[in-house]
Coordinates of C-alpha atoms in Angstrom, one line a residue:
Chain A
M448 CA 0.4 -43.7 23.6
N449 CA 3.9 -42.5 23.3
I450 CA 4.1 -43.7 19.8
R451 CA 0.9 -42.0 18.9
I452 CA 2.2 -38.7 20.3
R453 CA 5.4 -39.0 18.3
Q454 CA 3.4 -39.8 15.1
G455 CA 1.3 -36.7 15.8
A456 CA 4.4 -34.6 16.2
V457 CA 5.9 -35.9 12.9
A458 CA 2.6 -35.3 11.1
L459 CA 2.5 -31.7 12.4
A460 CA 6.1 -31.1 11.3
V461 CA 5.3 -32.4 7.8
L462 CA 2.3 -30.2 7.7
A463 CA 4.3 -27.2 8.7
T464 CA 6.9 -28.0 6.0
V465 CA 4.3 -28.4 3.3
A466 CA 2.5 -25.2 4.4
G467 CA 5.8 -23.4 4.3
C468 CA 6.5 -24.6 0.7
A469 CA 3.0 -23.8 -0.4
G470 CA 3.4 -20.3 1.0
T471 CA 6.7 -19.7 -0.9
G472 CA 5.1 -21.0 -4.1
A473 CA 2.0 -18.8 -3.8
S474 CA 4.1 -15.7 -3.2
R475 CA 6.0 -16.3 -6.5
V476 CA 2.9 -15.7 -8.6
S477 CA 0.3 -13.6 -6.8
S478 CA -3.4 -13.3 -7.6
A479 CA -2.7 -9.7 -8.7
D480 CA -0.2 -11.1 -11.3
Y481 CA -2.9 -13.3 -12.7
D482 CA -5.3 -10.4 -12.8
K483 CA -2.8 -8.5 -14.9
D484 CA -2.2 -11.5 -17.2
A485 CA -6.0 -11.9 -17.6
A486 CA -6.4 -8.3 -18.5
A487 CA -3.7 -8.6 -21.2
V488 CA -5.2 -11.8 -22.6
M489 CA -8.7 -10.2 -22.8
A490 CA -7.2 -7.2 -24.6
A491 CA -5.3 -9.3 -27.1
S492 CA -7.9 -12.0 -27.9
F493 CA -10.8 -10.2 -29.5
R494 CA -11.4 -8.3 -32.7
E495 CA -14.3 -6.2 -34.0
Q496 CA -17.0 -7.8 -36.0
G497 CA -20.1 -6.2 -37.6
I498 CA -21.6 -3.7 -35.3
V499 CA -19.6 -4.9 -32.3
K500 CA -16.3 -3.0 -31.6
T501 CA -13.7 -4.0 -29.1
D502 CA -14.7 -1.2 -26.7
R503 CA -17.4 -3.6 -25.5
L504 CA -14.7 -5.1 -23.3
T505 CA -14.2 -1.8 -21.4
Q506 CA -15.4 -2.3 -17.9
D507 CA -16.9 0.4 -15.7
E508 CA -16.3 0.3 -11.9
V509 CA -19.4 -1.8 -11.4
M510 CA -18.4 -4.4 -14.0
V511 CA -14.9 -4.6 -12.5
A512 CA -16.2 -5.2 -9.0
C513 CA -19.0 -7.6 -10.0
S514 CA -16.5 -9.7 -12.1
K515 CA -14.3 -9.9 -9.0
F516 CA -16.7 -10.4 -6.2
G517 CA -19.8 -11.9 -8.0
H518 CA -22.9 -11.5 -5.9
S519 CA -21.0 -11.2 -2.7
L520 CA -20.0 -7.6 -2.6
D521 CA -19.1 -6.0 0.7
D522 CA -21.9 -3.8 2.2
D523 CA -20.1 -0.4 1.5
L524 CA -19.7 -1.1 -2.2
R525 CA -23.2 -2.5 -2.5
E526 CA -24.7 0.6 -0.9
R527 CA -22.6 2.9 -3.0
F528 CA -23.4 1.1 -6.3
Q529 CA -27.1 0.9 -5.5
A530 CA -27.4 4.6 -4.6
A531 CA -25.4 5.7 -7.7
A532 CA -27.6 3.5 -9.9
L533 CA -30.8 4.9 -8.5
A534 CA -29.5 8.4 -8.9
E535 CA -28.9 8.0 -12.6
V536 CA -32.3 6.5 -13.5
K537 CA -33.9 8.7 -16.2
W538 CA -37.6 8.9 -15.4
P539 CA -40.2 9.1 -18.2
S540 CA -40.1 12.5 -19.9
D541 CA -44.0 12.8 -19.8
G542 CA -44.4 11.2 -16.3
K543 CA -46.2 8.2 -17.8
Y544 CA -44.9 4.8 -16.8
I545 CA -47.5 2.6 -18.4
G546 CA -47.5 1.9 -22.2
D547 CA -49.2 -0.9 -24.3
W548 CA -48.8 -4.4 -22.8
K549 CA -49.2 -6.0 -26.2
E550 CA -46.1 -4.2 -27.4
G551 CA -44.4 -5.1 -24.1
E552 CA -45.1 -8.8 -24.8
K553 CA -43.3 -8.5 -28.2
I554 CA -40.3 -6.9 -26.6
A555 CA -40.2 -9.5 -23.8
Q556 CA -40.2 -12.3 -26.4
S557 CA -37.5 -10.8 -28.6
G558 CA -33.9 -11.8 -27.9
R559 CA -32.6 -9.7 -30.8
G560 CA -30.1 -6.9 -30.8
L561 CA -26.5 -5.8 -30.3
T562 CA -24.7 -9.1 -31.2
W563 CA -22.3 -9.1 -34.2
T564 CA -24.9 -10.9 -36.3
D565 CA -27.5 -8.1 -35.7
K566 CA -28.1 -5.2 -38.0
P567 CA -27.4 -1.7 -36.7
D568 CA -30.9 -0.4 -37.3
A569 CA -32.8 -3.4 -36.0
A570 CA -34.9 -2.8 -32.8
N571 CA -33.5 -4.5 -29.7
G572 CA -35.5 -7.0 -27.8
G573 CA -35.6 -7.3 -24.0
N574 CA -34.7 -11.0 -23.8
C575 CA -37.1 -11.1 -20.8
Y576 CA -38.4 -14.6 -21.3
N577 CA -34.9 -16.0 -21.5
C578 CA -34.7 -15.6 -17.8
H579 CA -38.2 -14.9 -16.4
R580 CA -41.6 -16.6 -16.3
I581 CA -44.0 -13.8 -17.3
T582 CA -47.3 -14.9 -18.8
K583 CA -49.1 -18.2 -18.1
K584 CA -49.3 -19.0 -21.8
E585 CA -45.6 -18.8 -22.6
I586 CA -44.2 -22.0 -21.2
S587 CA -40.8 -21.5 -22.8
Y588 CA -39.2 -19.3 -20.1
G589 CA -35.9 -19.3 -18.3
T590 CA -35.2 -19.4 -14.6
I591 CA -32.2 -17.2 -14.1
G592 CA -34.5 -14.5 -12.8
P593 CA -37.6 -14.8 -10.6
S594 CA -41.1 -15.5 -11.9
L595 CA -42.9 -12.3 -12.8
Y596 CA -46.2 -14.0 -13.5
Q597 CA -49.0 -12.1 -11.7
Y598 CA -46.6 -9.4 -10.7
G599 CA -49.1 -6.6 -10.9
K600 CA -51.8 -8.6 -9.2
V601 CA -49.5 -9.2 -6.3
H602 CA -47.9 -5.8 -6.0
G603 CA -50.6 -3.5 -7.4
S604 CA -50.1 -0.7 -9.9
T605 CA -49.5 2.2 -7.5
E606 CA -47.1 4.9 -8.5
A607 CA -44.5 3.5 -6.1
T608 CA -44.6 0.1 -7.9
Q609 CA -44.5 1.8 -11.3
K610 CA -41.4 3.7 -10.3
Y611 CA -39.8 0.7 -8.8
V612 CA -40.4 -1.4 -12.0
W613 CA -39.2 1.4 -14.2
A614 CA -36.0 1.9 -12.2
K615 CA -35.4 -1.9 -12.1
I616 CA -35.5 -2.1 -15.8
W617 CA -33.5 1.1 -16.3
N618 CA -30.7 0.0 -14.0
P619 CA -31.4 -3.0 -11.8
N620 CA -28.2 -2.3 -9.8
A621 CA -30.4 0.3 -8.1
Y622 CA -31.9 -2.5 -5.9
S623 CA -29.5 -5.4 -6.3
A624 CA -25.9 -4.5 -7.1
C625 CA -24.2 -7.1 -9.4
T626 CA -27.5 -8.6 -10.4
N627 CA -27.4 -10.8 -13.5
M628 CA -29.9 -8.5 -15.2
P629 CA -28.7 -6.0 -17.8
R630 CA -29.0 -2.2 -17.3
F631 CA -31.5 -1.8 -20.1
G632 CA -31.9 2.0 -19.8
T633 CA -28.4 3.0 -18.8
H634 CA -26.8 1.1 -21.7
G635 CA -29.4 2.1 -24.2
I636 CA -30.6 -1.4 -24.9
L637 CA -34.2 -0.3 -24.7
D638 CA -35.6 3.2 -25.1
E639 CA -38.1 5.0 -22.9
K640 CA -41.1 3.9 -25.1
Q641 CA -40.1 0.3 -24.9
I642 CA -39.6 0.3 -21.2
R643 CA -43.1 1.9 -20.8
H644 CA -44.5 -1.1 -22.7
I645 CA -42.7 -3.6 -20.5
V646 CA -43.9 -1.9 -17.4
A647 CA -47.4 -2.2 -18.8
L648 CA -46.9 -5.9 -19.5
L649 CA -46.1 -6.4 -15.8
L650 CA -48.5 -4.0 -14.2
D651 CA -51.6 -3.4 -16.4
P652 CA -54.5 -5.3 -14.9
K653 CA -55.5 -6.2 -18.5
S654 CA -52.1 -7.7 -19.3
P655 CA -52.2 -11.5 -19.4
V656 CA -49.5 -11.4 -16.7
N657 CA -52.3 -10.3 -14.3
A658 CA -55.6 -11.2 -16.1
E659 CA -54.9 -14.9 -16.7
Chain B
M1432 CA -17.5 -53.1 -28.8
K1433 CA -17.3 -49.7 -30.5
N1434 CA -20.9 -49.9 -31.5
S1435 CA -22.2 -50.8 -28.1
T1436 CA -20.3 -47.9 -26.4
Y1437 CA -21.6 -45.7 -29.1
A1438 CA -25.2 -46.8 -28.7
A1439 CA -24.9 -46.2 -24.9
C1440 CA -23.7 -42.7 -25.6
V1441 CA -26.6 -41.9 -27.9
V1442 CA -29.0 -43.2 -25.3
A1443 CA -27.3 -41.1 -22.6
S1444 CA -27.5 -38.0 -24.9
A1445 CA -31.2 -38.6 -25.4
F1446 CA -31.8 -38.6 -21.6
M1447 CA -29.8 -35.5 -21.1
F1448 CA -31.2 -33.4 -23.9
A1449 CA -34.6 -34.8 -24.9
T1450 CA -36.7 -32.6 -22.6
P1451 CA -35.3 -29.2 -23.5
V1452 CA -35.1 -30.0 -27.2
L1453 CA -38.6 -31.3 -27.6
A1454 CA -40.2 -28.2 -26.2
D1455 CA -37.9 -25.6 -27.6
A1456 CA -37.2 -26.5 -31.2
T1457 CA -39.4 -26.0 -34.2
A1458 CA -41.4 -28.9 -35.6
E1459 CA -38.8 -29.3 -38.3
G1460 CA -36.1 -29.4 -35.7
I1461 CA -37.9 -32.1 -33.7
A1462 CA -38.3 -34.2 -36.8
K1463 CA -34.6 -33.9 -37.6
Y1464 CA -33.7 -34.6 -34.0
R1465 CA -35.8 -37.8 -34.0
E1466 CA -34.3 -38.9 -37.2
A1467 CA -30.8 -38.3 -35.8
L1468 CA -31.6 -40.4 -32.7
A1469 CA -33.1 -43.1 -34.8
E1470 CA -30.0 -43.4 -37.0
G1471 CA -27.4 -42.7 -34.4
N1472 CA -25.3 -39.6 -33.9
P1473 CA -24.3 -38.2 -37.3
A1474 CA -21.1 -37.0 -35.8
E1475 CA -19.8 -40.5 -36.7
L1476 CA -19.6 -39.3 -40.3
W1477 CA -17.2 -36.5 -39.2
E1478 CA -15.3 -39.1 -37.1
M1479 CA -14.7 -41.3 -40.1
R1480 CA -13.6 -38.4 -42.3
G1481 CA -11.3 -37.2 -39.5
E1482 CA -9.5 -40.5 -39.3
E1483 CA -9.0 -40.5 -43.0
L1484 CA -7.7 -36.9 -42.9
W1485 CA -5.2 -37.8 -40.2
K1486 CA -3.6 -40.3 -42.5
E1487 CA -3.9 -38.3 -45.7
A1488 CA -0.8 -36.7 -47.3
R1489 CA -1.8 -33.0 -47.7
G1490 CA -0.6 -29.5 -47.9
P1491 CA 2.5 -28.0 -49.6
K1492 CA 4.7 -30.6 -47.9
K1493 CA 2.4 -33.5 -48.9
A1494 CA 2.6 -35.0 -45.4
T1495 CA 0.2 -36.7 -43.1
L1496 CA -0.6 -35.7 -39.5
E1497 CA 0.6 -39.1 -38.2
K1498 CA 3.7 -37.5 -36.5
C1499 CA 1.6 -34.8 -34.8
D1500 CA 2.2 -34.7 -31.1
L1501 CA -1.0 -33.9 -29.2
G1502 CA 0.7 -34.3 -25.8
Q1503 CA 1.3 -38.0 -25.4
G1504 CA 4.0 -38.3 -28.1
P1505 CA 3.9 -38.2 -31.9
G1506 CA 1.0 -40.0 -33.4
V1507 CA -0.8 -40.8 -30.1
V1508 CA -4.5 -40.0 -30.4
K1509 CA -6.1 -42.3 -27.9
G1510 CA -6.8 -40.5 -24.7
V1511 CA -5.3 -37.1 -25.6
F1512 CA -8.6 -35.2 -25.8
V1513 CA -9.2 -35.5 -22.1
T1514 CA -5.7 -34.0 -21.3
L1515 CA -6.1 -30.8 -23.4
P1516 CA -5.4 -27.9 -23.1
R1517 CA -1.8 -28.6 -21.9
H1518 CA 1.6 -27.0 -22.2
F1519 CA 3.8 -27.9 -25.2
A1520 CA 7.5 -27.4 -24.9
D1521 CA 8.1 -27.0 -28.7
T1522 CA 5.8 -24.0 -29.0
G1523 CA 6.2 -22.8 -25.4
R1524 CA 2.5 -22.4 -25.1
V1525 CA -0.6 -23.9 -23.5
Q1526 CA -2.7 -25.2 -26.4
D1527 CA -6.1 -26.6 -26.8
L1528 CA -6.8 -29.4 -29.4
E1529 CA -7.6 -26.9 -32.2
S1530 CA -4.7 -24.6 -31.7
R1531 CA -2.4 -27.6 -31.4
L1532 CA -3.8 -29.0 -34.7
L1533 CA -2.9 -25.7 -36.4
T1534 CA 0.7 -26.1 -35.2
C1535 CA 0.8 -29.7 -36.6
M1536 CA -0.8 -28.6 -39.9
E1537 CA 1.7 -25.8 -40.3
T1538 CA 4.9 -27.6 -39.2
L1539 CA 4.2 -31.0 -40.8
Q1540 CA 2.0 -30.2 -43.8
G1541 CA 3.0 -26.6 -44.5
I1542 CA -0.5 -25.3 -44.2
P1543 CA -0.3 -21.7 -42.8
A1544 CA -1.9 -21.6 -39.3
D1545 CA -2.8 -17.9 -39.7
E1546 CA -4.9 -18.6 -42.8
V1547 CA -6.7 -21.6 -41.2
A1548 CA -7.4 -19.4 -38.1
K1549 CA -8.9 -16.7 -40.3
T1550 CA -11.1 -19.1 -42.3
P1551 CA -14.8 -18.9 -41.2
F1552 CA -16.3 -21.9 -39.4
G1553 CA -17.7 -24.5 -41.7
K1554 CA -15.5 -23.5 -44.7
G1555 CA -12.3 -24.8 -46.3
E1556 CA -9.7 -26.0 -43.8
Q1557 CA -12.1 -25.4 -40.9
K1558 CA -14.2 -28.2 -42.2
N1559 CA -11.2 -30.5 -42.0
I1560 CA -10.6 -29.3 -38.4
E1561 CA -14.2 -30.2 -37.6
A1562 CA -13.6 -33.8 -38.8
L1563 CA -10.3 -34.1 -37.0
V1564 CA -11.6 -32.9 -33.7
A1565 CA -14.6 -35.3 -34.0
W1566 CA -12.4 -38.3 -34.5
I1567 CA -9.8 -37.2 -31.9
S1568 CA -12.4 -36.5 -29.2
A1569 CA -14.2 -39.8 -30.0
E1570 CA -10.9 -41.6 -29.2
S1571 CA -11.3 -40.4 -25.6
R1572 CA -14.9 -41.3 -25.3
G1573 CA -15.7 -42.8 -21.9
M1574 CA -12.6 -41.3 -20.3
K1575 CA -12.5 -38.8 -17.5
F1576 CA -10.8 -35.4 -17.9
N1577 CA -7.3 -35.4 -16.6
L1578 CA -5.7 -32.1 -17.6
P1579 CA -2.1 -31.7 -16.2
M1580 CA -1.5 -28.7 -13.9
A1581 CA 2.1 -29.2 -13.0
H1582 CA 3.6 -26.7 -15.4
P1583 CA 3.4 -23.1 -14.2
E1584 CA 1.9 -22.0 -17.6
E1585 CA -0.9 -24.5 -17.2
K1586 CA -1.7 -23.1 -13.8
R1587 CA -1.5 -19.6 -15.3
M1588 CA -3.9 -20.3 -18.1
Y1589 CA -6.3 -21.9 -15.6
E1590 CA -6.2 -18.8 -13.5
I1591 CA -6.7 -16.5 -16.5
G1592 CA -9.6 -18.7 -17.7
K1593 CA -11.2 -18.4 -14.3
R1594 CA -11.0 -14.6 -14.6
A1595 CA -12.2 -14.6 -18.2
F1596 CA -15.2 -16.8 -17.1
N1597 CA -16.2 -14.2 -14.5
Y1598 CA -15.4 -11.2 -16.7
R1599 CA -18.6 -9.2 -17.1
G1600 CA -18.9 -6.5 -19.8
G1601 CA -20.5 -5.4 -22.9
T1602 CA -23.9 -3.8 -23.4
H1603 CA -25.6 -6.4 -21.2
D1604 CA -23.1 -6.8 -18.4
F1605 CA -22.9 -10.5 -19.3
G1606 CA -20.1 -12.9 -18.5
C1607 CA -19.9 -16.7 -18.9
V1608 CA -20.8 -16.7 -15.2
T1609 CA -24.2 -15.0 -15.8
C1610 CA -25.7 -18.2 -17.3
H1611 CA -23.3 -20.9 -16.1
G1612 CA -22.6 -19.9 -12.5
E1613 CA -25.5 -21.5 -10.7
D1614 CA -27.1 -25.0 -10.4
G1615 CA -30.3 -25.9 -12.1
K1616 CA -30.9 -22.8 -14.2
R1617 CA -32.4 -22.5 -17.7
I1618 CA -32.5 -20.1 -20.6
R1619 CA -36.0 -20.5 -22.0
L1620 CA -36.2 -24.3 -21.8
Q1621 CA -32.6 -25.0 -22.3
D1622 CA -30.9 -26.4 -19.3
L1623 CA -27.6 -24.6 -18.3
P1624 CA -24.7 -26.5 -16.8
N1625 CA -23.1 -24.9 -13.8
L1626 CA -19.6 -24.8 -15.3
T1627 CA -18.0 -23.8 -12.0
K1628 CA -18.5 -27.3 -10.7
G1629 CA -17.0 -30.6 -11.6
P1630 CA -19.7 -32.9 -13.0
D1631 CA -21.5 -30.1 -14.8
A1632 CA -18.3 -28.8 -16.2
A1633 CA -17.4 -32.3 -17.5
R1634 CA -20.9 -32.6 -19.0
G1635 CA -20.7 -29.2 -20.6
F1636 CA -17.0 -29.1 -21.7
G1637 CA -17.0 -32.9 -22.4
S1638 CA -19.9 -32.6 -25.0
W1639 CA -18.0 -30.5 -27.5
P1640 CA -17.3 -31.1 -30.3
A1641 CA -21.0 -31.9 -30.9
Y1642 CA -23.3 -32.5 -33.8
R1643 CA -26.0 -29.8 -33.7
V1644 CA -29.4 -31.1 -34.9
S1645 CA -30.8 -27.6 -35.4
S1646 CA -28.1 -26.7 -38.0
G1647 CA -26.9 -30.1 -39.2
E1648 CA -23.3 -29.0 -38.4
L1649 CA -20.5 -30.3 -36.3
W1650 CA -19.4 -27.6 -33.9
S1651 CA -16.0 -27.6 -32.3
M1652 CA -15.3 -26.2 -28.9
Q1653 CA -13.8 -23.1 -30.5
R1654 CA -17.1 -22.6 -32.4
R1655 CA -19.1 -23.2 -29.2
L1656 CA -17.1 -20.6 -27.3
N1657 CA -17.3 -18.2 -30.2
D1658 CA -21.1 -18.4 -30.2
C1659 CA -21.2 -17.9 -26.4
F1660 CA -19.3 -14.6 -26.8
R1661 CA -21.6 -13.6 -29.6
Q1662 CA -24.6 -14.1 -27.3
Q1663 CA -22.9 -12.2 -24.5
R1664 CA -22.7 -9.3 -26.9
F1665 CA -18.9 -9.4 -26.7
P1666 CA -16.6 -8.8 -29.7
Y1667 CA -15.3 -11.6 -31.8
P1668 CA -12.8 -14.0 -30.1
M1669 CA -10.1 -14.8 -32.5
Y1670 CA -9.7 -18.5 -33.4
G1671 CA -7.3 -20.2 -31.0
S1672 CA -6.7 -17.0 -29.1
D1673 CA -5.5 -17.1 -25.5
V1674 CA -8.9 -16.3 -24.0
T1675 CA -10.4 -19.4 -25.7
V1676 CA -7.6 -21.7 -24.6
A1677 CA -7.6 -20.2 -21.1
L1678 CA -11.4 -20.8 -20.8
S1679 CA -10.9 -24.4 -21.9
S1680 CA -8.2 -24.8 -19.4
Y1681 CA -10.5 -23.6 -16.6
L1682 CA -13.4 -25.7 -17.7
G1683 CA -11.2 -28.8 -18.3
V1684 CA -9.4 -28.6 -15.0
T1685 CA -12.8 -28.0 -13.2
A1686 CA -14.1 -31.1 -15.0
N1687 CA -11.0 -33.2 -14.0
G1688 CA -11.8 -36.7 -12.5
T1689 CA -15.6 -36.3 -12.5
V1690 CA -17.7 -37.7 -15.3
E1691 CA -16.7 -39.3 -18.6
S1692 CA -16.4 -37.4 -21.9
I1693 CA -19.2 -38.1 -24.3
A1694 CA -17.8 -36.0 -27.1
P1695 CA -18.7 -35.7 -29.9
A1696 CA -22.2 -35.5 -28.4
I1697 CA -25.5 -34.7 -30.1
K1698 CA -27.1 -31.4 -29.3
R1699 CA -30.2 -29.4 -30.0

């Protein structure tokens, strides 16, 4: 009994010493120091190539926070980012949200655009199938995002849904700050016409997303 | 002995990659893939050339690489691949296999490192690097990653790599973490390793260099990372740059002690 207590005390003392050392070590190089080093390394390691300039590395406030906190932002930041994202959504100039689903399917299939091997004048794709299931027919789909198969059938094609889908594509941070999904409208990846076609792919009752 | 290990690796690769490959690739790709599996991993051709290159007197100094120190002393090749990147006292830097080979080529053979670094993948001296990394990685086949972390610079590069992995930017807000931060995800039909966790990091990081069936080329880790950044819509990472070494440090340390390296693997 006595022995056990003594061993326990020794173990505690050792732990305290180790913790003390670890504390001293950690204070020598702080996480903020590594942040600074990482920023310097990012700035020094890349060069421009083709259409891609080094300004692609410039982060806005959202990118900085999402890089640091991942999907676990605190509530204040989340609410602020989501409100700001929704406020900057550019709504369709003619008030029409629905385009041609056949064109939308082509855009959803295309992964082209904005890499250093892409041409400056080539139309950008939406990369949608890389991450989402969309039509029944296309079995080569990714799973980073949720399935969108039968999206319109489930949610209907009311104006509220059309606006939601439009904003989600324009700037998905409007509903889910630090989402994996790109800000297609905000960053000019897709234009108004292309977004209209993708909204049609998801919501038009005749689109294979909903008809099949 | 070598052949049986090798056959086991080919079978393991087939299990790991057969499903995504068959559904994703073109008919031509499938045919090439089957051919490759039937005949074994063509990376062996690069391995053989790499072993010859190591012993070949080359460059302005007409010297071999046999005195090259990859971390375990001059000339030691067995087992070094699973300990890189690591800190080297002579350069004062943490180096991955490829940046270390540049140092050896320059100091021993007189081949300017800057020029090799600027050479496009698959051309000139870069072709020789492909062969060398194929052979050197094969000499650690079946071993677990065991990157050292005792030197403060090793710890620093790991921490920088972790931040680079999570760095989201560019037109698409992508970072490495977008595709490689969760379990069981796919792009199209391609399975994505979760590189933030041990066994997946070892499977991902421990597969490169790899023979790519779709292009018939052998891709080094530097080339693999380069193409990741391309697809992220990031600018061009310079060959052997600190961001590439730091990422390898992060992936390698995360892989430490988990599953065995199968590099050079065979990939889609």
